[in-house]
Amino acid sequence: MEQVSHASSITPVQNASIPLEQQREDFKKIRFIAMPLAGTVVWALLGISAPFVSELTITWLLYIGTGAIFYLGAGLSYLTGERFFAKKAAKNSFDRLFFVGMIMSLMVFAIALPVAAIDHTTVPLSIGILAGLMWMPLSWAIEHWIGYFHTLTRTFGIVAAWYLFPDARVEAISAVIVAVYIVSLITLERRFQSIKSN
């Protein structure tokens, strides 16, 4: 999803003394909406702008826009209370797990870039899918279905949109991603409010 590790000043030795289940419980208390908010904004802008720009321009906008999601999400995290780079946040093994999952997803670019050089219309397909893969380990870590839903619905929806709308692929794929993000954001916020009220 498009999340980030919550860095801190606790050393690995200190972290080792915290039971893994306690680390998971702490990790589950995070709101997790900053990055999905950023993704929603960026993909909505990509979908809206696609009909008005050239194919070369929208291809570059896809690369730049999706690359900017992290930075926009980091900024939004200070509005959502997640504060990605807060110095007082405790290091957590599940943050590192998510970070490893994110790096793993980004490695798919090794396939996506050469394929895009052959056919640039694959860019929204490949970027849209690979950026959604990191929701899978998040779902496992927080013991909630939303990440599995996000990745599976997003992947199948993107593939369907790519085949069904060959003349409007960016618009169709963006619409799928934004719709999945909206469901995910609502679900994550309800989950967070439920945790807060308990």
GROMACS .gro file of C-alpha atoms in nm:
model
  198
    1MET     CA    1   0.000   0.000   0.000
    2GLU     CA    2   0.194   0.237  -0.029
    3GLN     CA    3   0.297   0.261   0.368
    4VAL     CA    4   0.626   0.334   0.541
    5SER     CA    5   0.832   0.219   0.835
    6HIS     CA    6   0.790   0.423   1.153
    7ALA     CA    7   1.152   0.496   1.243
    8SER     CA    8   1.268   0.549   1.602
    9SER     CA    9   1.555   0.583   1.844
   10ILE     CA   10   1.515   0.242   2.013
   11THR     CA   11   1.810   0.014   1.942
   12PRO     CA   12   1.773  -0.343   1.806
   13VAL     CA   13   1.881  -0.473   2.149
   14GLN     CA   14   1.597  -0.284   2.318
   15ASN     CA   15   1.357  -0.401   2.048
   16ALA     CA   16   1.458  -0.765   2.105
   17SER     CA   17   1.333  -0.744   2.463
   18ILE     CA   18   0.979  -0.661   2.350
   19PRO     CA   19   0.777  -0.978   2.282
   20LEU     CA   20   0.677  -1.019   1.918
   21GLU     CA   21   0.307  -1.034   2.002
   22GLN     CA   22   0.333  -0.704   2.191
   23GLN     CA   23   0.506  -0.549   1.889
   24ARG     CA   24   0.220  -0.674   1.672
   25GLU     CA   25  -0.039  -0.526   1.907
   26ASP     CA   26   0.144  -0.192   1.895
   27PHE     CA   27   0.166  -0.208   1.516
   28LYS     CA   28  -0.207  -0.283   1.488
   29LYS     CA   29  -0.287   0.045   1.666
   30ILE     CA   30  -0.153   0.254   1.376
   31ARG     CA   31  -0.416   0.432   1.169
   32PHE     CA   32  -0.270   0.338   0.825
   33ILE     CA   33  -0.456   0.598   0.619
   34ALA     CA   34  -0.184   0.846   0.516
   35MET     CA   35  -0.045   0.642   0.227
   36PRO     CA   36  -0.386   0.530   0.095
   37LEU     CA   37  -0.500   0.894   0.105
   38ALA     CA   38  -0.194   0.993  -0.097
   39GLY     CA   39  -0.255   0.709  -0.343
   40THR     CA   40  -0.618   0.809  -0.385
   41VAL     CA   41  -0.525   1.170  -0.464
   42VAL     CA   42  -0.248   1.078  -0.710
   43TRP     CA   43  -0.443   0.811  -0.900
   44ALA     CA   44  -0.750   1.037  -0.918
   45LEU     CA   45  -0.536   1.314  -1.070
   46LEU     CA   46  -0.380   1.069  -1.315
   47GLY     CA   47  -0.719   0.943  -1.426
   48ILE     CA   48  -0.859   1.295  -1.465
   49SER     CA   49  -0.558   1.425  -1.659
   50ALA     CA   50  -0.520   1.125  -1.895
   51PRO     CA   51  -0.776   1.236  -2.160
   52PHE     CA   52  -0.612   1.577  -2.193
   53VAL     CA   53  -0.245   1.486  -2.240
   54SER     CA   54  -0.041   1.284  -2.488
   55GLU     CA   55   0.043   0.917  -2.434
   56LEU     CA   56   0.407   1.005  -2.369
   57THR     CA   57   0.308   1.268  -2.111
   58ILE     CA   58   0.070   1.038  -1.923
   59THR     CA   59   0.338   0.767  -1.918
   60TRP     CA   60   0.580   1.008  -1.751
   61LEU     CA   61   0.305   1.131  -1.519
   62LEU     CA   62   0.241   0.771  -1.411
   63TYR     CA   63   0.605   0.726  -1.314
   64ILE     CA   64   0.634   1.065  -1.143
   65GLY     CA   65   0.292   1.054  -0.978
   66THR     CA   66   0.324   0.706  -0.832
   67GLY     CA   67   0.676   0.789  -0.716
   68ALA     CA   68   0.539   1.095  -0.537
   69ILE     CA   69   0.285   0.892  -0.336
   70PHE     CA   70   0.544   0.812  -0.070
   71TYR     CA   71   0.637   1.178  -0.019
   72LEU     CA   72   0.276   1.297  -0.018
   73GLY     CA   73   0.187   1.019   0.226
   74ALA     CA   74   0.477   1.116   0.452
   75GLY     CA   75   0.346   1.472   0.461
   76LEU     CA   76  -0.013   1.361   0.522
   77SER     CA   77   0.104   1.138   0.808
   78TYR     CA   78   0.150   1.449   1.020
   79LEU     CA   79  -0.214   1.541   0.960
   80THR     CA   80  -0.344   1.188   1.027
   81GLY     CA   81  -0.139   1.147   1.345
   82GLU     CA   82   0.078   0.866   1.207
   83ARG     CA   83   0.394   1.082   1.191
   84PHE     CA   84   0.616   0.850   0.986
   85PHE     CA   85   0.946   1.003   1.092
   86ALA     CA   86   0.870   1.085   1.456
   87LYS     CA   87   1.187   1.037   1.662
   88LYS     CA   88   1.000   0.902   1.963
   89ALA     CA   89   0.825   0.619   1.775
   90ALA     CA   90   0.933   0.271   1.884
   91LYS     CA   91   1.104   0.043   1.634
   92ASN     CA   92   0.886  -0.250   1.553
   93SER     CA   93   0.959  -0.579   1.377
   94PHE     CA   94   0.631  -0.544   1.187
   95ASP     CA   95   0.738  -0.206   1.050
   96ARG     CA   96   1.047  -0.380   0.915
   97LEU     CA   97   0.834  -0.665   0.775
   98PHE     CA   98   0.621  -0.414   0.588
   99PHE     CA   99   0.931  -0.233   0.464
  100VAL     CA  100   1.072  -0.562   0.330
  101GLY     CA  101   0.738  -0.630   0.160
  102MET     CA  102   0.747  -0.285   0.003
  103ILE     CA  103   1.100  -0.342  -0.130
  104MET     CA  104   0.993  -0.682  -0.264
  105SER     CA  105   0.703  -0.518  -0.451
  106LEU     CA  106   0.932  -0.254  -0.597
  107MET     CA  107   1.159  -0.524  -0.734
  108VAL     CA  108   0.880  -0.604  -0.980
  109PHE     CA  109   0.995  -0.291  -1.165
  110ALA     CA  110   1.276  -0.513  -1.298
  111ILE     CA  111   1.005  -0.676  -1.509
  112ALA     CA  112   0.777  -0.375  -1.557
  113LEU     CA  113   1.037  -0.137  -1.703
  114PRO     CA  114   1.163  -0.359  -1.988
  115VAL     CA  115   0.804  -0.454  -2.077
  116ALA     CA  116   0.706  -0.086  -2.077
  117ALA     CA  117   0.991  -0.013  -2.318
  118ILE     CA  118   0.825  -0.254  -2.561
  119ASP     CA  119   0.466  -0.141  -2.495
  120HIS     CA  120   0.409   0.177  -2.294
  121THR     CA  121   0.040   0.095  -2.247
  122THR     CA  122   0.145  -0.167  -1.990
  123VAL     CA  123   0.267   0.104  -1.748
  124PRO     CA  124  -0.065   0.162  -1.564
  125LEU     CA  125  -0.120  -0.215  -1.554
  126SER     CA  126   0.220  -0.301  -1.406
  127ILE     CA  127   0.257  -0.004  -1.171
  128GLY     CA  128  -0.102  -0.036  -1.053
  129ILE     CA  129  -0.056  -0.402  -0.965
  130LEU     CA  130   0.293  -0.391  -0.815
  131ALA     CA  131   0.208  -0.097  -0.588
  132GLY     CA  132  -0.085  -0.295  -0.450
  133LEU     CA  133   0.115  -0.604  -0.356
  134MET     CA  134   0.245  -0.456  -0.031
  135TRP     CA  135  -0.105  -0.465   0.116
  136MET     CA  136  -0.076  -0.844   0.155
  137PRO     CA  137   0.186  -0.848   0.434
  138LEU     CA  138   0.006  -0.555   0.598
  139SER     CA  139  -0.313  -0.760   0.617
  140TRP     CA  140  -0.128  -1.049   0.779
  141ALA     CA  141   0.050  -0.820   1.025
  142ILE     CA  142  -0.263  -0.640   1.146
  143GLU     CA  143  -0.477  -0.957   1.130
  144HIS     CA  144  -0.744  -0.789   0.920
  145TRP     CA  145  -0.894  -0.878   0.582
  146ILE     CA  146  -0.861  -0.534   0.422
  147GLY     CA  147  -0.513  -0.583   0.278
  148TYR     CA  148  -0.606  -0.911   0.111
  149PHE     CA  149  -0.920  -0.748  -0.028
  150HIS     CA  150  -0.721  -0.449  -0.153
  151THR     CA  151  -0.455  -0.650  -0.337
  152LEU     CA  152  -0.689  -0.909  -0.489
  153THR     CA  153  -0.966  -0.669  -0.593
  154ARG     CA  154  -0.716  -0.416  -0.725
  155THR     CA  155  -0.521  -0.677  -0.924
  156PHE     CA  156  -0.821  -0.844  -1.087
  157GLY     CA  157  -0.991  -0.507  -1.143
  158ILE     CA  158  -0.684  -0.361  -1.313
  159VAL     CA  159  -0.641  -0.662  -1.543
  160ALA     CA  160  -1.010  -0.648  -1.637
  161ALA     CA  161  -0.994  -0.271  -1.701
  162TRP     CA  162  -0.681  -0.308  -1.914
  163TYR     CA  163  -0.856  -0.557  -2.144
  164LEU     CA  164  -1.203  -0.400  -2.142
  165PHE     CA  165  -1.098  -0.038  -2.206
  166PRO     CA  166  -0.806  -0.048  -2.453
  167ASP     CA  167  -0.864   0.314  -2.557
  168ALA     CA  168  -0.894   0.449  -2.203
  169ARG     CA  169  -0.666   0.229  -1.997
  170VAL     CA  170  -0.526   0.494  -1.765
  171GLU     CA  171  -0.871   0.632  -1.689
  172ALA     CA  172  -1.023   0.287  -1.629
  173ILE     CA  173  -0.735   0.156  -1.420
  174SER     CA  174  -0.725   0.478  -1.217
  175ALA     CA  175  -1.099   0.445  -1.149
  176VAL     CA  176  -1.051   0.087  -1.025
  177ILE     CA  177  -0.763   0.186  -0.797
  178VAL     CA  178  -0.942   0.490  -0.656
  179ALA     CA  179  -1.257   0.284  -0.587
  180VAL     CA  180  -1.053   0.017  -0.405
  181TYR     CA  181  -0.870   0.288  -0.209
  182ILE     CA  182  -1.200   0.444  -0.098
  183VAL     CA  183  -1.327   0.110   0.035
  184SER     CA  184  -0.991   0.050   0.204
  185LEU     CA  185  -0.980   0.396   0.362
  186ILE     CA  186  -1.332   0.365   0.503
  187THR     CA  187  -1.254   0.017   0.638
  188LEU     CA  188  -0.920   0.120   0.790
  189GLU     CA  189  -1.071   0.425   0.956
  190ARG     CA  190  -1.359   0.221   1.102
  191ARG     CA  191  -1.103  -0.033   1.226
  192PHE     CA  192  -0.896   0.243   1.386
  193GLN     CA  193  -1.196   0.405   1.555
  194SER     CA  194  -1.301   0.064   1.687
  195ILE     CA  195  -0.956   0.011   1.838
  196LYS     CA  196  -0.963   0.360   1.993
  197SER     CA  197  -1.302   0.299   2.153
  198ASN     CA  198  -1.194  -0.029   2.316
   0.00000   0.00000   0.00000
